[in-house]
Tab-separated table of C-alpha atoms and ligand atoms in Angstrom:
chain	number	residue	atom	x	y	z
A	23	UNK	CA	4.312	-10.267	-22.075
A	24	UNK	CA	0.407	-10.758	-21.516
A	25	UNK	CA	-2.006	-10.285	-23.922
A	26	UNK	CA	-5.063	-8.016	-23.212
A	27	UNK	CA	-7.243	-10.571	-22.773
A	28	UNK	CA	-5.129	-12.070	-19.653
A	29	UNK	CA	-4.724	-8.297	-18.116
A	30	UNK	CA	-8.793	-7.994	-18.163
A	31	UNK	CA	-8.450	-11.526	-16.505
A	32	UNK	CA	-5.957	-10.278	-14.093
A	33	UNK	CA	-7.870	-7.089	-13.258
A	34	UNK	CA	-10.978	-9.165	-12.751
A	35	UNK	CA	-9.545	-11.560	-10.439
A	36	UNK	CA	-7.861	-8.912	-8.525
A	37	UNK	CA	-11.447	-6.902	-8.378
A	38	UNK	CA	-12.884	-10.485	-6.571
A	39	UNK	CA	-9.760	-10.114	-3.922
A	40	UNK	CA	-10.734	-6.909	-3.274
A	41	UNK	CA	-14.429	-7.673	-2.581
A	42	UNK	CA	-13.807	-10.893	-0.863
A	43	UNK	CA	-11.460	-8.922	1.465
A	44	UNK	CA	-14.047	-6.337	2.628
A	45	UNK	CA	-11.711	-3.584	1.692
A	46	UNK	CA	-15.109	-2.351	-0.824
A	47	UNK	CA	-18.775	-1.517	-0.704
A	48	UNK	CA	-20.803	-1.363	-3.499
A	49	UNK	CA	-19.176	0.322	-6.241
A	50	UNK	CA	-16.221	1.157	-4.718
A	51	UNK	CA	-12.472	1.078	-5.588
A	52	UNK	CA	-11.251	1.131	-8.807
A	53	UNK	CA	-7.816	-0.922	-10.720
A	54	UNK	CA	-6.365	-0.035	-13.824
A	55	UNK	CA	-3.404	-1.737	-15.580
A	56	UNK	CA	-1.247	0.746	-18.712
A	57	UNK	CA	-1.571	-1.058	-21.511
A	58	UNK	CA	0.106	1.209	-23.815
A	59	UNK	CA	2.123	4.580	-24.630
A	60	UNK	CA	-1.283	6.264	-24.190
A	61	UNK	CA	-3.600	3.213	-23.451
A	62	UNK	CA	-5.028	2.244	-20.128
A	63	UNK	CA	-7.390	-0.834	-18.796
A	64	UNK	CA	-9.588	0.030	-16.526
A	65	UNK	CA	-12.807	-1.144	-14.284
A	66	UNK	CA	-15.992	1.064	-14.893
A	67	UNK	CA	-17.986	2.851	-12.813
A	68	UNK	CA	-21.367	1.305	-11.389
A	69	UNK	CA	-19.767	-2.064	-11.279
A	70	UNK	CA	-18.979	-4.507	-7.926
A	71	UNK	CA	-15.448	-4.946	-8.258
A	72	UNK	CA	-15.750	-8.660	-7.183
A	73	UNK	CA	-18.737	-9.593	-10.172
A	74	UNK	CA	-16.850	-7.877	-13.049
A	75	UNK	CA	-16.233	-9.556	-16.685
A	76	UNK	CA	-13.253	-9.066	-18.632
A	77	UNK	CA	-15.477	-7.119	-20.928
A	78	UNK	CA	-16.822	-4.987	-18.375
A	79	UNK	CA	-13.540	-3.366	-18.236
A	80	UNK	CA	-12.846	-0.072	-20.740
A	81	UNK	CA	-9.949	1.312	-22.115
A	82	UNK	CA	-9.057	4.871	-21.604
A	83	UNK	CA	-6.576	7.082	-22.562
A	84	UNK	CA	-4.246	9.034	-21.058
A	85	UNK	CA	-6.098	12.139	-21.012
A	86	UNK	CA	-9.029	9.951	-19.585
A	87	UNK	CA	-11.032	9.815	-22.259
A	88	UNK	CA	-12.554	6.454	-22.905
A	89	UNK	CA	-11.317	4.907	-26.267
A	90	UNK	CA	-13.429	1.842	-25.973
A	91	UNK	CA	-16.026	-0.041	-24.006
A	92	UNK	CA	-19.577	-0.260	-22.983
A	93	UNK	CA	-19.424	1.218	-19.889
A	94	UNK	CA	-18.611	4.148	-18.315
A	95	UNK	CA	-14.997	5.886	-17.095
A	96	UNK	CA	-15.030	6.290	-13.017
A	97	UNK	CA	-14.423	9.713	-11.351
A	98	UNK	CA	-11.561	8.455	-10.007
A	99	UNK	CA	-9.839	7.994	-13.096
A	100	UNK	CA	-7.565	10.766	-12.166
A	101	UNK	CA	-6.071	9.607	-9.277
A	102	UNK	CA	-4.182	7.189	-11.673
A	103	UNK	CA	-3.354	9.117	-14.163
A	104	UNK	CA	-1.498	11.490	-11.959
A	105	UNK	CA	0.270	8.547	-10.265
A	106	UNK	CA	1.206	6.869	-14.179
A	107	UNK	CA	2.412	10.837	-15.081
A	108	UNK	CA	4.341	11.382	-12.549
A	109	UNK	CA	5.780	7.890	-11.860
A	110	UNK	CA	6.790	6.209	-15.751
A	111	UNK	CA	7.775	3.103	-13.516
A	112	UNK	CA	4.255	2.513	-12.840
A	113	UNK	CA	2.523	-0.066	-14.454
A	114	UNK	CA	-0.683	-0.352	-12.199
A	115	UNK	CA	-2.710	1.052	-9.513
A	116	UNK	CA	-5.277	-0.524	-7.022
A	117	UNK	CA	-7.464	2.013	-5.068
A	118	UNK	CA	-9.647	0.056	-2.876
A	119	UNK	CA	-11.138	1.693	0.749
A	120	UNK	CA	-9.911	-0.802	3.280
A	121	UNK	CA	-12.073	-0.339	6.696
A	122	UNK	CA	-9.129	-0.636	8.971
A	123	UNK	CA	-5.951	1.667	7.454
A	124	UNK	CA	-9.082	3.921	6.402
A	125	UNK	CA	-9.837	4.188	9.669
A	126	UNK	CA	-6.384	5.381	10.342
A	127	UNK	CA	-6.723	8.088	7.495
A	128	UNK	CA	-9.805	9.092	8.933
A	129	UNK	CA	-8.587	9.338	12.314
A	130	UNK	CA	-6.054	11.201	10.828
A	131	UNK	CA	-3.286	9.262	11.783
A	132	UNK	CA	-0.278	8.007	9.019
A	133	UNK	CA	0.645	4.757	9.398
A	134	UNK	CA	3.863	5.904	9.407
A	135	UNK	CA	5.688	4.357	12.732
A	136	UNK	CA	8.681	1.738	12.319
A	137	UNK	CA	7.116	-1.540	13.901
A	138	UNK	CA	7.110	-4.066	11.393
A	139	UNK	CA	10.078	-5.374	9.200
A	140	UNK	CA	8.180	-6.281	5.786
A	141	UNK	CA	7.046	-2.914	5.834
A	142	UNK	CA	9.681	-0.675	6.603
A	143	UNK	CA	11.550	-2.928	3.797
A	144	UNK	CA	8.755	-2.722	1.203
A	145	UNK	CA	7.232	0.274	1.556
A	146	UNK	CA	9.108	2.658	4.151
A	147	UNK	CA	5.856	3.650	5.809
A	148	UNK	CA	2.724	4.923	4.517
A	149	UNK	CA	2.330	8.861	4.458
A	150	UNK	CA	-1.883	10.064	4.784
A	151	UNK	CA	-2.416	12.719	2.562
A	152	UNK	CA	-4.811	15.351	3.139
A	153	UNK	CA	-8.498	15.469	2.612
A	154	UNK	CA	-10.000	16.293	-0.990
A	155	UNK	CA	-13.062	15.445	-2.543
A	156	UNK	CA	-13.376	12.457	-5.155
A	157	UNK	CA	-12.716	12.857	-8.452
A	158	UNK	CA	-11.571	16.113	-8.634
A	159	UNK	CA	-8.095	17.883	-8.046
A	160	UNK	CA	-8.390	18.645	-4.838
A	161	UNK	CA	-8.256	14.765	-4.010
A	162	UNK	CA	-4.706	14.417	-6.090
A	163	UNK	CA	-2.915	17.691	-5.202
A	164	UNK	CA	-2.564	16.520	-1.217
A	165	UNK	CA	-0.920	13.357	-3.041
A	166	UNK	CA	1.821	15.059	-5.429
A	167	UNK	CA	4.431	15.300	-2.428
A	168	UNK	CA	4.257	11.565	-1.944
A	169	UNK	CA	3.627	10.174	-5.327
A	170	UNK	CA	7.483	9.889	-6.415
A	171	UNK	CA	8.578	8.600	-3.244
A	172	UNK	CA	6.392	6.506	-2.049
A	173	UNK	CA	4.124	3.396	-3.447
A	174	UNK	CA	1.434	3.483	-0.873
A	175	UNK	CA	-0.560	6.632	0.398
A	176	UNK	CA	-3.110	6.627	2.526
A	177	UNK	CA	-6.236	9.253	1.628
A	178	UNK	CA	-7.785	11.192	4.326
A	179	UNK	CA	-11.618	10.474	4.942
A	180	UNK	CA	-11.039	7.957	1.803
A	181	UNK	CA	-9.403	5.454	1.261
A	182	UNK	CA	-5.938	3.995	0.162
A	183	UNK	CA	-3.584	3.910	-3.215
A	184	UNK	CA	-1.118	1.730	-3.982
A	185	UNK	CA	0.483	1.411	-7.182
A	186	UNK	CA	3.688	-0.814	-8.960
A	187	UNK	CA	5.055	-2.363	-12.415
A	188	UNK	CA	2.204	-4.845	-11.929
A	189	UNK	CA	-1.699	-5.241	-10.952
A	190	UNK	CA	-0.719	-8.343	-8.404
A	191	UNK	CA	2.250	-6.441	-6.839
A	192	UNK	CA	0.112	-3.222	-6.843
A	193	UNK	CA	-2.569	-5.623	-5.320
A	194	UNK	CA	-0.445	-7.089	-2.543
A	195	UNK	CA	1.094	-3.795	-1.395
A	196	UNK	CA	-2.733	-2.840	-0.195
A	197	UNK	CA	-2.537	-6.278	1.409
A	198	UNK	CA	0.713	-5.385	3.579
A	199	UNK	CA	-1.393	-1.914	4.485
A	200	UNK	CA	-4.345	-3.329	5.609
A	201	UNK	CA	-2.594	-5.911	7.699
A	202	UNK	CA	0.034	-3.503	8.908
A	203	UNK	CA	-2.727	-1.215	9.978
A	204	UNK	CA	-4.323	-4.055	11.535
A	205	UNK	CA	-1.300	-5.224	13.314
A	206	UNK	CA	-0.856	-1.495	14.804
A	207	UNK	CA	-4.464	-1.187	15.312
A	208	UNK	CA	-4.221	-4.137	17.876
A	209	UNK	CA	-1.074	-2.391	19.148
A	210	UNK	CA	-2.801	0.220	19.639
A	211	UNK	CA	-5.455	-1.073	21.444
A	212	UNK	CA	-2.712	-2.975	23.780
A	213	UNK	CA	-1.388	0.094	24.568
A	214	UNK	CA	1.173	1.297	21.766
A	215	UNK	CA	3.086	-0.261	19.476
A	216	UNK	CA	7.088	-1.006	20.459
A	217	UNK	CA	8.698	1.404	17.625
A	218	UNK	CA	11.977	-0.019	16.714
A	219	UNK	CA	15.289	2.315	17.031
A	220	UNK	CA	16.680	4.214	14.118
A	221	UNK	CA	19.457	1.216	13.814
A	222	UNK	CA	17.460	-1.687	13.668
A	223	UNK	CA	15.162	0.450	10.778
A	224	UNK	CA	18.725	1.255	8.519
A	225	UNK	CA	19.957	-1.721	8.662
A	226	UNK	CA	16.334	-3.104	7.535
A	227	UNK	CA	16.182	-0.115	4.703
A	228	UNK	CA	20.161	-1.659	3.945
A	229	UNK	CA	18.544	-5.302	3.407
A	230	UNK	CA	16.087	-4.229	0.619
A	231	UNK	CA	18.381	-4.246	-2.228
A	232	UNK	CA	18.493	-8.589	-1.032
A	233	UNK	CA	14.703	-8.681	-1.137
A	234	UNK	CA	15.005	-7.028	-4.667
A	235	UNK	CA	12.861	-4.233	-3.424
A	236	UNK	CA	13.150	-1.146	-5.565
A	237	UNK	CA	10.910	1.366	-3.500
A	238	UNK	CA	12.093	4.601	-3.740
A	239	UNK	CA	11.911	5.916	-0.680
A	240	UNK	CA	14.997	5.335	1.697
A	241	UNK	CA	14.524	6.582	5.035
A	242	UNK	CA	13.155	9.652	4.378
A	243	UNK	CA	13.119	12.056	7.521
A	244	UNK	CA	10.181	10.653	9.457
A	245	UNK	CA	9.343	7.445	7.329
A	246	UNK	CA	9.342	5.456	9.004
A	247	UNK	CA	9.308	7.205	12.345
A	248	UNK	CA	11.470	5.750	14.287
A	249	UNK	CA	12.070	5.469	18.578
A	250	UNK	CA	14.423	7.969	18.956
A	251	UNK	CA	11.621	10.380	16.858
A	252	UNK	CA	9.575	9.371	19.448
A	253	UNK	CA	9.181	10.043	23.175
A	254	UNK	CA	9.473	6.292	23.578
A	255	UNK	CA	12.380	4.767	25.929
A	256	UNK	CA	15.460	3.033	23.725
A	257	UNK	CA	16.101	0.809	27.386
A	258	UNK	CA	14.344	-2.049	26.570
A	259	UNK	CA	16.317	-2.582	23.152
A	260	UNK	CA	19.677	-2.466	24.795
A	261	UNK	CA	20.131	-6.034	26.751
A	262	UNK	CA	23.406	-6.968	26.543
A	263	UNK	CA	24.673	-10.407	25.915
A	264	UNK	CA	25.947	-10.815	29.849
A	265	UNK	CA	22.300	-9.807	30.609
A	266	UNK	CA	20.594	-12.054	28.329
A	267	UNK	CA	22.933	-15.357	29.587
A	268	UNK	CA	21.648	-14.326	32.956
A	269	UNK	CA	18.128	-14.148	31.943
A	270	UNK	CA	18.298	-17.416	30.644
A	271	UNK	CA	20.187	-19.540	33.329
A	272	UNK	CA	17.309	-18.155	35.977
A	273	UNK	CA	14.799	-19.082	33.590
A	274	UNK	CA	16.443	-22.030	33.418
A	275	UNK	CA	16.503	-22.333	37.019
A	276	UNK	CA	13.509	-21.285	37.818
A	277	UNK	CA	12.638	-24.774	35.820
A	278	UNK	CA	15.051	-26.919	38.057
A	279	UNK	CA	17.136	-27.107	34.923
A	280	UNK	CA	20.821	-27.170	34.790
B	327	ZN	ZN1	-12.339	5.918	-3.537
């Protein structure tokens, strides 16, 4: 169990990760860490996330009222506390506006297509929810459909959430966002990503209990989305073995190689 003192640490070195990575300008993002039945540590408004001190940080509760601290509570403030109310697994949350899978949102595009393992096993995809404007309900009600099922949601014209039973984990699931969007992003730009066939994406949802993954969601119609949801061709998944030997020895040939 950490004290307080190391969670304000935690935050703050979190808050530098987030700055150093570009996914924040100015002011933005926020991170907050439950610290009790109604207790929560969280950054302030009107601070860089990546030049915070521990005692920068306030402590709100679970209303949103601040309970202590010298600064100020951020609008956003609610966007967590619906995630800790609806979600009692929950033990942090990391909102942070990463340029690339908030270019997605903004696009209006999920990033919800089965093409890479790590994420279909730790977070099943990542669903966009609709537009609504900071810091008031409208921004959280788009979100209630995904909240219990998934721990990643992408805002529209925003930003990104993602949330677990600790401000690292919380931090790294933005991490496998970013990168995924990235990753498809590139795709993209290549011409489309390869989406991987319904089989390949159970037997990866099958595997998570071995990575000790505990997300919720389990192949939820359309999460990921996988080829046959697609218009995409299943051909160039089935090679059989006889084909594959053949491939090989021409290769092989091809080389002047036995
Ligand atoms: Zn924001």
């Amino acid at each position: 169990m950490k004290t307080e003192r190391e969670l304000r640490e935690d935050i703050c070195k979190v808050g530098r990760l987030v700055f150093e990575k570009g996914w924040v300008a100015a002011n933005d993002g926020n991170i907050t860490i439950r610290i009790g039945e109604d207790r929560l540590l969280a950054t302030p408004t009107g601070v860089s996330k990546g030049m915070m001190q521990p005692d920068d940080l306030i402590i709100c509760d679970m209303q949103g009222n601040k309970v202590e601290g010298r600064k100020e509570r951020t609008s956003e403030i609610n966007m967590h506390l619906t995630v800790y109310s609806m979600r009692p697994d929950i033990k942090s949350v990391v909102h942070a506006h990463p340029p690339v899978s908030t270019g997605w949102a903004t696009a209006g595009r999920p990033l919800n297509q089965a093409i890479l393992p790590e994420v279909i096993i730790g977070l099943g995809c990542v669903p966009l929810a609709a537009y609504g404007l900071p810091g008031t309900q409208a921004l959280t009600d788009p979100m209630l459909p995904y909240i219990p099922n998934y721990d990643a949601i992408m805002m529209a014209n925003h930003g990104a959430v993602c949330y677990s039973d600790e401000v690292f984990k919380a931090y790294f699931k933005m991490e496998t966002v970013e990168h995924y969007a990235r990753i498809a992003l590139v795709a993209e730009l290549l011409g489309g990503a390869t989406v991987l066939p319904r089989v390949e994406v159970d037997k990866l949802l099958d595997s998570r209990t071995r990575y000790g993954v505990k997300a919720k969601v389990a192949g939820e119609p359309g999460c990921p989305v996988a080829l046959e949801d697609t218009a995409g061709s299943q051909e160039k998944f089935e090679v059989t073995r006889a084909e594959l030997v053949a491939l090989v020895e021409q290769a092989l040939a091809a080389r002047g190689i036995q």
